[in-house]
Amino acid sequence: MAKEKGSRLIANNKKAYHDYFIEETYEAGIALHGTEVKSLRMGKCSIKESFVRIENEEVYICGMHISPYEKGNIFNRDPLRVKKLLLHKSEIRKMKGKIAEKGYTLVPLKVYFNRSLVKVEIGLAKGKKLYDKRQDIAKKDQRREAERDFKVRNLY
Protein backbone atom coordinates (compact mmCIF):
# COMPACT_ATOMS: atom_id res chain seq x y z
CA MET A 1 0.00 0.00 0.00
CA ALA A 2 1.11 3.52 -0.72
CA LYS A 3 2.02 5.73 2.19
CA GLU A 4 -0.60 8.24 3.22
CA LYS A 5 0.75 11.71 2.75
CA GLY A 6 -0.32 14.83 4.61
CA SER A 7 -1.85 17.84 2.94
CA ARG A 8 0.11 19.86 0.37
CA LEU A 9 -0.97 23.35 -0.69
CA ILE A 10 -1.46 23.93 -4.43
CA ALA A 11 -3.06 27.39 -4.61
CA ASN A 12 -4.01 30.01 -2.03
CA ASN A 13 -6.40 32.98 -2.34
CA LYS A 14 -4.90 35.57 0.02
CA LYS A 15 -6.98 38.37 -1.48
CA ALA A 16 -10.17 36.71 -0.21
CA TYR A 17 -9.03 37.29 3.39
CA HIS A 18 -8.40 40.94 2.53
CA ASP A 19 -11.74 41.51 0.80
CA TYR A 20 -14.08 39.39 2.98
CA PHE A 21 -14.87 38.41 6.55
CA ILE A 22 -14.69 34.60 6.41
CA GLU A 23 -17.34 33.27 8.80
CA GLU A 24 -17.37 29.53 8.02
CA THR A 25 -15.22 27.19 5.95
CA TYR A 26 -16.09 23.97 4.17
CA GLU A 27 -13.88 21.29 2.63
CA ALA A 28 -15.07 20.02 -0.74
CA GLY A 29 -13.75 17.55 -3.27
CA ILE A 30 -13.53 18.44 -6.97
CA ALA A 31 -14.76 16.36 -9.91
CA LEU A 32 -11.71 16.40 -12.22
CA HIS A 33 -11.23 14.84 -15.65
CA GLY A 34 -8.31 13.66 -17.75
CA THR A 35 -4.95 15.22 -17.07
CA GLU A 36 -6.13 17.91 -14.63
CA VAL A 37 -4.77 16.02 -11.60
CA LYS A 38 -1.32 15.81 -13.21
CA SER A 39 -1.36 19.57 -13.78
CA LEU A 40 -2.35 20.10 -10.15
CA ARG A 41 0.50 17.87 -8.97
CA MET A 42 2.82 20.23 -10.84
CA GLY A 43 1.20 23.20 -9.04
CA LYS A 44 -0.38 24.73 -12.16
CA CYS A 45 -3.54 26.22 -10.67
CA SER A 46 -4.93 29.67 -9.95
CA ILE A 47 -8.07 30.60 -7.96
CA LYS A 48 -7.57 34.38 -7.80
CA GLU A 49 -10.46 35.22 -10.14
CA SER A 50 -12.71 32.30 -9.21
CA PHE A 51 -16.04 32.14 -7.40
CA VAL A 52 -18.47 29.49 -6.19
CA ARG A 53 -22.14 29.23 -7.14
CA ILE A 54 -25.02 26.91 -6.22
CA GLU A 55 -27.41 25.65 -8.91
CA ASN A 56 -30.09 22.97 -8.49
CA GLU A 57 -28.71 21.65 -5.18
CA GLU A 58 -25.21 21.31 -6.70
CA VAL A 59 -22.12 23.46 -6.11
CA TYR A 60 -19.80 24.62 -8.91
CA ILE A 61 -16.53 26.54 -8.98
CA CYS A 62 -16.17 28.97 -11.88
CA GLY A 63 -13.03 30.70 -13.09
CA MET A 64 -10.58 28.24 -11.52
CA HIS A 65 -7.68 28.00 -13.96
CA ILE A 66 -5.90 24.64 -14.27
CA SER A 67 -3.17 24.87 -16.90
CA PRO A 68 -3.14 22.15 -19.57
CA TYR A 69 -0.76 19.27 -18.90
CA GLU A 70 2.28 19.51 -21.18
CA LYS A 71 2.14 15.89 -22.31
CA GLY A 72 -1.64 15.60 -22.37
CA ASN A 73 -2.28 16.29 -26.09
CA ILE A 74 -5.95 15.66 -26.93
CA PHE A 75 -6.79 14.61 -23.37
CA ASN A 76 -6.41 18.14 -21.97
CA ARG A 77 -9.61 19.95 -20.98
CA ASP A 78 -10.50 23.63 -21.17
CA PRO A 79 -8.43 25.36 -18.44
CA LEU A 80 -11.38 27.51 -17.29
CA ARG A 81 -14.18 24.94 -17.45
CA VAL A 82 -16.75 24.94 -14.66
CA LYS A 83 -15.96 22.20 -12.13
CA LYS A 84 -18.41 20.47 -9.82
CA LEU A 85 -17.65 20.44 -6.10
CA LEU A 86 -18.50 17.40 -4.02
CA LEU A 87 -20.34 18.22 -0.77
CA HIS A 88 -23.04 16.63 1.38
CA LYS A 89 -26.61 17.74 0.70
CA SER A 90 -26.96 19.05 4.26
CA GLU A 91 -23.91 21.31 3.79
CA ILE A 92 -25.28 22.57 0.47
CA ARG A 93 -28.66 23.39 2.03
CA LYS A 94 -26.98 25.21 4.91
CA MET A 95 -24.84 27.27 2.50
CA LYS A 96 -27.83 28.03 0.28
CA GLY A 97 -29.79 29.32 3.29
CA LYS A 98 -26.92 31.60 4.36
CA ILE A 99 -26.39 32.94 0.84
CA ALA A 100 -30.06 33.92 0.71
CA GLU A 101 -29.24 36.41 3.48
CA LYS A 102 -28.03 39.75 2.22
CA GLY A 103 -24.30 40.21 1.84
CA TYR A 104 -23.10 36.59 1.96
CA THR A 105 -21.18 34.82 -0.79
CA LEU A 106 -19.02 31.74 -1.30
CA VAL A 107 -15.35 32.17 -2.17
CA PRO A 108 -12.63 29.57 -2.72
CA LEU A 109 -9.81 30.00 -0.20
CA LYS A 110 -7.30 27.32 -1.12
CA VAL A 111 -6.75 24.20 -3.20
CA TYR A 112 -4.68 21.39 -1.72
CA PHE A 113 -3.97 17.67 -1.74
CA ASN A 114 -5.33 15.82 1.29
CA ARG A 115 -3.51 12.50 1.08
CA SER A 116 -4.03 11.73 -2.61
CA LEU A 117 -7.32 13.62 -3.08
CA VAL A 118 -7.67 17.17 -4.40
CA LYS A 119 -9.70 19.34 -2.03
CA VAL A 120 -10.95 22.93 -2.10
CA GLU A 121 -11.58 24.98 1.01
CA ILE A 122 -14.48 27.33 0.40
CA GLY A 123 -15.52 30.07 2.77
CA LEU A 124 -18.88 31.57 3.56
CA ALA A 125 -17.93 35.22 3.43
CA LYS A 126 -19.35 38.69 3.94
CA GLY A 127 -17.82 41.64 2.09
CA LYS A 128 -15.71 44.18 3.92
CA LYS A 129 -16.20 47.90 3.65
CA LEU A 130 -13.29 50.13 2.68
CA TYR A 131 -12.76 51.33 6.26
CA ASP A 132 -12.56 47.67 7.44
CA LYS A 133 -9.77 47.03 4.93
CA ARG A 134 -7.92 50.12 6.14
CA GLN A 135 -8.19 48.93 9.75
CA ASP A 136 -6.78 45.51 8.78
CA ILE A 137 -3.84 47.14 6.99
CA ALA A 138 -3.15 49.37 10.00
CA LYS A 139 -3.20 46.34 12.36
CA LYS A 140 -0.78 44.43 10.10
CA ASP A 141 1.57 47.43 9.98
CA GLN A 142 1.52 47.73 13.78
CA ARG A 143 2.21 44.00 14.19
CA ARG A 144 5.13 44.13 11.70
CA GLU A 145 6.60 47.16 13.46
CA ALA A 146 6.33 45.46 16.85
CA GLU A 147 8.04 42.33 15.47
CA ARG A 148 10.85 44.44 14.00
CA ASP A 149 11.36 46.25 17.33
CA PHE A 150 11.42 42.91 19.15
CA LYS A 151 14.06 41.52 16.76
CA VAL A 152 16.22 44.66 17.10
CA ARG A 153 16.07 44.50 20.93
CA ASN A 154 17.07 40.83 20.95
CA LEU A 155 20.11 41.48 18.74
CA TYR A 156 21.76 43.75 21.34
mmCIF file of C-alpha atoms in Angstrom:
data_model
loop_
_atom_site.group_PDB
_atom_site.id
_atom_site.type_symbol
_atom_site.label_atom_id
_atom_site.label_comp_id
_atom_site.label_asym_id
_atom_site.label_seq_id
_atom_site.Cartn_x
_atom_site.Cartn_y
_atom_site.Cartn_z
ATOM 1 C CA MET A 1 0.000 0.000 0.000
ATOM 2 C CA ALA A 2 1.115 3.519 -0.720
ATOM 3 C CA LYS A 3 2.022 5.731 2.185
ATOM 4 C CA GLU A 4 -0.602 8.237 3.221
ATOM 5 C CA LYS A 5 0.753 11.714 2.752
ATOM 6 C CA GLY A 6 -0.319 14.834 4.614
ATOM 7 C CA SER A 7 -1.850 17.836 2.939
ATOM 8 C CA ARG A 8 0.111 19.860 0.369
ATOM 9 C CA LEU A 9 -0.973 23.354 -0.694
ATOM 10 C CA ILE A 10 -1.462 23.929 -4.434
ATOM 11 C CA ALA A 11 -3.065 27.388 -4.605
ATOM 12 C CA ASN A 12 -4.013 30.007 -2.030
ATOM 13 C CA ASN A 13 -6.396 32.983 -2.337
ATOM 14 C CA LYS A 14 -4.897 35.575 0.021
ATOM 15 C CA LYS A 15 -6.978 38.371 -1.475
ATOM 16 C CA ALA A 16 -10.166 36.707 -0.208
ATOM 17 C CA TYR A 17 -9.026 37.286 3.388
ATOM 18 C CA HIS A 18 -8.395 40.938 2.530
ATOM 19 C CA ASP A 19 -11.744 41.509 0.804
ATOM 20 C CA TYR A 20 -14.076 39.395 2.977
ATOM 21 C CA PHE A 21 -14.870 38.413 6.550
ATOM 22 C CA ILE A 22 -14.688 34.596 6.411
ATOM 23 C CA GLU A 23 -17.342 33.270 8.797
ATOM 24 C CA GLU A 24 -17.366 29.528 8.018
ATOM 25 C CA THR A 25 -15.222 27.192 5.950
ATOM 26 C CA TYR A 26 -16.088 23.968 4.174
ATOM 27 C CA GLU A 27 -13.879 21.291 2.634
ATOM 28 C CA ALA A 28 -15.072 20.024 -0.741
ATOM 29 C CA GLY A 29 -13.752 17.547 -3.269
ATOM 30 C CA ILE A 30 -13.532 18.435 -6.971
ATOM 31 C CA ALA A 31 -14.756 16.364 -9.913
ATOM 32 C CA LEU A 32 -11.706 16.399 -12.219
ATOM 33 C CA HIS A 33 -11.234 14.839 -15.645
ATOM 34 C CA GLY A 34 -8.309 13.661 -17.754
ATOM 35 C CA THR A 35 -4.948 15.220 -17.071
ATOM 36 C CA GLU A 36 -6.129 17.905 -14.633
ATOM 37 C CA VAL A 37 -4.773 16.019 -11.597
ATOM 38 C CA LYS A 38 -1.318 15.806 -13.209
ATOM 39 C CA SER A 39 -1.357 19.565 -13.782
ATOM 40 C CA LEU A 40 -2.354 20.105 -10.152
ATOM 41 C CA ARG A 41 0.497 17.871 -8.969
ATOM 42 C CA MET A 42 2.822 20.234 -10.844
ATOM 43 C CA GLY A 43 1.201 23.201 -9.038
ATOM 44 C CA LYS A 44 -0.382 24.726 -12.156
ATOM 45 C CA CYS A 45 -3.537 26.216 -10.668
ATOM 46 C CA SER A 46 -4.934 29.670 -9.945
ATOM 47 C CA ILE A 47 -8.065 30.597 -7.961
ATOM 48 C CA LYS A 48 -7.567 34.376 -7.798
ATOM 49 C CA GLU A 49 -10.461 35.218 -10.137
ATOM 50 C CA SER A 50 -12.712 32.295 -9.211
ATOM 51 C CA PHE A 51 -16.036 32.140 -7.403
ATOM 52 C CA VAL A 52 -18.467 29.487 -6.188
ATOM 53 C CA ARG A 53 -22.137 29.226 -7.138
ATOM 54 C CA ILE A 54 -25.020 26.910 -6.216
ATOM 55 C CA GLU A 55 -27.407 25.654 -8.913
ATOM 56 C CA ASN A 56 -30.090 22.967 -8.492
ATOM 57 C CA GLU A 57 -28.713 21.646 -5.180
ATOM 58 C CA GLU A 58 -25.210 21.312 -6.698
ATOM 59 C CA VAL A 59 -22.125 23.463 -6.111
ATOM 60 C CA TYR A 60 -19.795 24.621 -8.908
ATOM 61 C CA ILE A 61 -16.529 26.538 -8.979
ATOM 62 C CA CYS A 62 -16.168 28.967 -11.879
ATOM 63 C CA GLY A 63 -13.032 30.699 -13.087
ATOM 64 C CA MET A 64 -10.577 28.235 -11.518
ATOM 65 C CA HIS A 65 -7.675 27.997 -13.965
ATOM 66 C CA ILE A 66 -5.901 24.638 -14.267
ATOM 67 C CA SER A 67 -3.172 24.875 -16.897
ATOM 68 C CA PRO A 68 -3.143 22.154 -19.566
ATOM 69 C CA TYR A 69 -0.763 19.270 -18.899
ATOM 70 C CA GLU A 70 2.279 19.515 -21.183
ATOM 71 C CA LYS A 71 2.143 15.890 -22.309
ATOM 72 C CA GLY A 72 -1.636 15.596 -22.369
ATOM 73 C CA ASN A 73 -2.276 16.291 -26.089
ATOM 74 C CA ILE A 74 -5.950 15.656 -26.926
ATOM 75 C CA PHE A 75 -6.795 14.614 -23.366
ATOM 76 C CA ASN A 76 -6.410 18.142 -21.972
ATOM 77 C CA ARG A 77 -9.606 19.946 -20.982
ATOM 78 C CA ASP A 78 -10.502 23.629 -21.172
ATOM 79 C CA PRO A 79 -8.434 25.359 -18.440
ATOM 80 C CA LEU A 80 -11.379 27.511 -17.286
ATOM 81 C CA ARG A 81 -14.176 24.944 -17.450
ATOM 82 C CA VAL A 82 -16.754 24.941 -14.657
ATOM 83 C CA LYS A 83 -15.956 22.198 -12.129
ATOM 84 C CA LYS A 84 -18.411 20.473 -9.819
ATOM 85 C CA LEU A 85 -17.653 20.442 -6.103
ATOM 86 C CA LEU A 86 -18.498 17.397 -4.021
ATOM 87 C CA LEU A 87 -20.337 18.218 -0.772
ATOM 88 C CA HIS A 88 -23.036 16.634 1.380
ATOM 89 C CA LYS A 89 -26.611 17.742 0.703
ATOM 90 C CA SER A 90 -26.962 19.050 4.256
ATOM 91 C CA GLU A 91 -23.914 21.314 3.788
ATOM 92 C CA ILE A 92 -25.283 22.575 0.473
ATOM 93 C CA ARG A 93 -28.665 23.392 2.028
ATOM 94 C CA LYS A 94 -26.984 25.215 4.908
ATOM 95 C CA MET A 95 -24.838 27.268 2.502
ATOM 96 C CA LYS A 96 -27.830 28.026 0.284
ATOM 97 C CA GLY A 97 -29.785 29.323 3.294
ATOM 98 C CA LYS A 98 -26.918 31.595 4.365
ATOM 99 C CA ILE A 99 -26.387 32.943 0.839
ATOM 100 C CA ALA A 100 -30.062 33.915 0.712
ATOM 101 C CA GLU A 101 -29.237 36.415 3.476
ATOM 102 C CA LYS A 102 -28.032 39.752 2.216
ATOM 103 C CA GLY A 103 -24.296 40.214 1.836
ATOM 104 C CA TYR A 104 -23.104 36.588 1.960
ATOM 105 C CA THR A 105 -21.179 34.820 -0.791
ATOM 106 C CA LEU A 106 -19.021 31.737 -1.296
ATOM 107 C CA VAL A 107 -15.350 32.170 -2.172
ATOM 108 C CA PRO A 108 -12.626 29.569 -2.724
ATOM 109 C CA LEU A 109 -9.814 29.999 -0.199
ATOM 110 C CA LYS A 110 -7.298 27.320 -1.125
ATOM 111 C CA VAL A 111 -6.746 24.197 -3.200
ATOM 112 C CA TYR A 112 -4.678 21.386 -1.724
ATOM 113 C CA PHE A 113 -3.972 17.673 -1.739
ATOM 114 C CA ASN A 114 -5.330 15.821 1.286
ATOM 115 C CA ARG A 115 -3.509 12.501 1.082
ATOM 116 C CA SER A 116 -4.030 11.727 -2.607
ATOM 117 C CA LEU A 117 -7.318 13.615 -3.083
ATOM 118 C CA VAL A 118 -7.671 17.170 -4.395
ATOM 119 C CA LYS A 119 -9.698 19.339 -2.031
ATOM 120 C CA VAL A 120 -10.949 22.932 -2.096
ATOM 121 C CA GLU A 121 -11.580 24.976 1.010
ATOM 122 C CA ILE A 122 -14.478 27.333 0.405
ATOM 123 C CA GLY A 123 -15.524 30.066 2.770
ATOM 124 C CA LEU A 124 -18.880 31.570 3.564
ATOM 125 C CA ALA A 125 -17.934 35.221 3.434
ATOM 126 C CA LYS A 126 -19.349 38.686 3.942
ATOM 127 C CA GLY A 127 -17.824 41.636 2.087
ATOM 128 C CA LYS A 128 -15.707 44.182 3.919
ATOM 129 C CA LYS A 129 -16.201 47.900 3.646
ATOM 130 C CA LEU A 130 -13.288 50.131 2.683
ATOM 131 C CA TYR A 131 -12.755 51.326 6.263
ATOM 132 C CA ASP A 132 -12.564 47.667 7.443
ATOM 133 C CA LYS A 133 -9.770 47.031 4.931
ATOM 134 C CA ARG A 134 -7.921 50.116 6.140
ATOM 135 C CA GLN A 135 -8.194 48.927 9.748
ATOM 136 C CA ASP A 136 -6.777 45.513 8.785
ATOM 137 C CA ILE A 137 -3.845 47.136 6.989
ATOM 138 C CA ALA A 138 -3.149 49.371 10.000
ATOM 139 C CA LYS A 139 -3.200 46.342 12.358
ATOM 140 C CA LYS A 140 -0.779 44.431 10.099
ATOM 141 C CA ASP A 141 1.571 47.426 9.981
ATOM 142 C CA GLN A 142 1.516 47.726 13.782
ATOM 143 C CA ARG A 143 2.210 44.004 14.188
ATOM 144 C CA ARG A 144 5.127 44.127 11.700
ATOM 145 C CA GLU A 145 6.604 47.159 13.459
ATOM 146 C CA ALA A 146 6.333 45.458 16.848
ATOM 147 C CA GLU A 147 8.035 42.335 15.475
ATOM 148 C CA ARG A 148 10.848 44.445 13.999
ATOM 149 C CA ASP A 149 11.357 46.252 17.331
ATOM 150 C CA PHE A 150 11.420 42.912 19.145
ATOM 151 C CA LYS A 151 14.057 41.521 16.761
ATOM 152 C CA VAL A 152 16.217 44.659 17.100
ATOM 153 C CA ARG A 153 16.066 44.505 20.927
ATOM 154 C CA ASN A 154 17.067 40.831 20.951
ATOM 155 C CA LEU A 155 20.115 41.475 18.737
ATOM 156 C CA TYR A 156 21.759 43.751 21.344
#
